[in-house]
Amino acid sequence: MDVQVQKNYDYQEQMAYETLMMRAAYHAKKLKKEDLFKRPSDDKATEQTMEQAKKQMKRQQQWLAQFSFEKGGA
């Protein structure tokens, strides 16, 4: 049930995005495709992903450091 609710939210979000794009296209004088959407470059996306992965790894290591991993304990 929760999955279907999330799918509905995704659909509504997509429809809102399309509506905004149509409104921008309708009101623009000389509109180009790039004015509505510019695909991110691969290099920048990879760089952001690496930075995010490093930050996430650091947070995970800090979280794991709070636990004691001794044998025989449970």
PDB file of C-alpha atoms in Angstrom:
ATOM      1  CA  MET A   1       0.000   0.000   0.000  1.00  0.00           C
ATOM      2  CA  ASP A   2       2.819   2.412   0.878  1.00  0.00           C
ATOM      3  CA  VAL A   3       4.506   1.723  -2.456  1.00  0.00           C
ATOM      4  CA  GLN A   4       1.373   2.701  -4.362  1.00  0.00           C
ATOM      5  CA  VAL A   5       1.070   5.909  -2.336  1.00  0.00           C
ATOM      6  CA  GLN A   6       4.678   6.792  -3.202  1.00  0.00           C
ATOM      7  CA  LYS A   7       4.007   6.040  -6.887  1.00  0.00           C
ATOM      8  CA  ASN A   8       1.037   8.413  -6.753  1.00  0.00           C
ATOM      9  CA  TYR A   9       3.216  11.123  -5.215  1.00  0.00           C
ATOM     10  CA  ASP A  10       5.847  10.572  -7.910  1.00  0.00           C
ATOM     11  CA  TYR A  11       3.187  10.870 -10.605  1.00  0.00           C
ATOM     12  CA  GLN A  12       1.785  14.078  -9.107  1.00  0.00           C
ATOM     13  CA  GLU A  13       5.280  15.541  -8.813  1.00  0.00           C
ATOM     14  CA  GLN A  14       5.999  14.697 -12.465  1.00  0.00           C
ATOM     15  CA  MET A  15       2.729  16.286 -13.568  1.00  0.00           C
ATOM     16  CA  ALA A  16       3.519  19.460 -11.611  1.00  0.00           C
ATOM     17  CA  TYR A  17       6.944  19.620 -13.270  1.00  0.00           C
ATOM     18  CA  GLU A  18       5.401  19.188 -16.732  1.00  0.00           C
ATOM     19  CA  THR A  19       2.842  21.898 -15.988  1.00  0.00           C
ATOM     20  CA  LEU A  20       5.583  24.347 -15.039  1.00  0.00           C
ATOM     21  CA  MET A  21       7.510  23.495 -18.207  1.00  0.00           C
ATOM     22  CA  MET A  22       4.423  24.072 -20.375  1.00  0.00           C
ATOM     23  CA  ARG A  23       3.722  27.379 -18.646  1.00  0.00           C
ATOM     24  CA  ALA A  24       7.304  28.543 -19.191  1.00  0.00           C
ATOM     25  CA  ALA A  25       7.112  27.515 -22.848  1.00  0.00           C
ATOM     26  CA  TYR A  26       3.801  29.274 -23.357  1.00  0.00           C
ATOM     27  CA  HIS A  27       4.949  32.602 -21.895  1.00  0.00           C
ATOM     28  CA  ALA A  28       8.450  32.748 -23.395  1.00  0.00           C
ATOM     29  CA  LYS A  29       9.197  35.005 -26.366  1.00  0.00           C
ATOM     30  CA  LYS A  30      12.038  33.037 -27.956  1.00  0.00           C
ATOM     31  CA  LEU A  31      12.380  29.771 -26.171  1.00  0.00           C
ATOM     32  CA  LYS A  32      15.157  27.249 -26.621  1.00  0.00           C
ATOM     33  CA  LYS A  33      15.217  23.703 -25.307  1.00  0.00           C
ATOM     34  CA  GLU A  34      18.152  24.605 -23.052  1.00  0.00           C
ATOM     35  CA  ASP A  35      16.046  27.311 -21.379  1.00  0.00           C
ATOM     36  CA  LEU A  36      13.747  24.633 -19.990  1.00  0.00           C
ATOM     37  CA  PHE A  37      16.177  21.821 -19.254  1.00  0.00           C
ATOM     38  CA  LYS A  38      19.930  21.484 -19.328  1.00  0.00           C
ATOM     39  CA  ARG A  39      21.333  17.997 -18.887  1.00  0.00           C
ATOM     40  CA  PRO A  40      24.108  17.910 -16.276  1.00  0.00           C
ATOM     41  CA  SER A  41      27.540  17.045 -17.616  1.00  0.00           C
ATOM     42  CA  ASP A  42      28.889  13.586 -16.808  1.00  0.00           C
ATOM     43  CA  ASP A  43      32.083  14.917 -15.215  1.00  0.00           C
ATOM     44  CA  LYS A  44      30.250  17.108 -12.740  1.00  0.00           C
ATOM     45  CA  ALA A  45      27.782  14.368 -11.804  1.00  0.00           C
ATOM     46  CA  THR A  46      30.628  11.916 -11.168  1.00  0.00           C
ATOM     47  CA  GLU A  47      32.511  14.450  -9.062  1.00  0.00           C
ATOM     48  CA  GLN A  48      29.456  15.144  -6.913  1.00  0.00           C
ATOM     49  CA  THR A  49      28.837  11.457  -6.508  1.00  0.00           C
ATOM     50  CA  MET A  50      32.399  10.850  -5.314  1.00  0.00           C
ATOM     51  CA  GLU A  51      32.180  13.718  -2.823  1.00  0.00           C
ATOM     52  CA  GLN A  52      28.857  12.448  -1.522  1.00  0.00           C
ATOM     53  CA  ALA A  53      30.242   8.921  -1.212  1.00  0.00           C
ATOM     54  CA  LYS A  54      33.229  10.192   0.788  1.00  0.00           C
ATOM     55  CA  LYS A  55      30.963  12.124   3.156  1.00  0.00           C
ATOM     56  CA  GLN A  56      28.674   9.147   3.600  1.00  0.00           C
ATOM     57  CA  MET A  57      31.628   6.825   4.281  1.00  0.00           C
ATOM     58  CA  LYS A  58      32.954   9.235   6.920  1.00  0.00           C
ATOM     59  CA  ARG A  59      29.534   9.395   8.645  1.00  0.00           C
ATOM     60  CA  GLN A  60      29.291   5.604   8.612  1.00  0.00           C
ATOM     61  CA  GLN A  61      32.756   5.206  10.095  1.00  0.00           C
ATOM     62  CA  GLN A  62      31.925   7.664  12.874  1.00  0.00           C
ATOM     63  CA  TRP A  63      28.705   5.797  13.600  1.00  0.00           C
ATOM     64  CA  LEU A  64      30.462   2.411  13.676  1.00  0.00           C
ATOM     65  CA  ALA A  65      33.168   3.775  15.979  1.00  0.00           C
ATOM     66  CA  GLN A  66      30.653   4.042  18.820  1.00  0.00           C
ATOM     67  CA  PHE A  67      30.250   0.244  18.980  1.00  0.00           C
ATOM     68  CA  SER A  68      32.568  -2.240  20.630  1.00  0.00           C
ATOM     69  CA  PHE A  69      33.282  -5.326  18.526  1.00  0.00           C
ATOM     70  CA  GLU A  70      34.750  -7.647  21.127  1.00  0.00           C
ATOM     71  CA  LYS A  71      34.584 -11.410  20.792  1.00  0.00           C
ATOM     72  CA  GLY A  72      32.257 -13.208  23.144  1.00  0.00           C
ATOM     73  CA  GLY A  73      29.928 -10.251  23.679  1.00  0.00           C
ATOM     74  CA  ALA A  74      26.413 -10.078  22.370  1.00  0.00           C
TER      75      ALA A  74
END
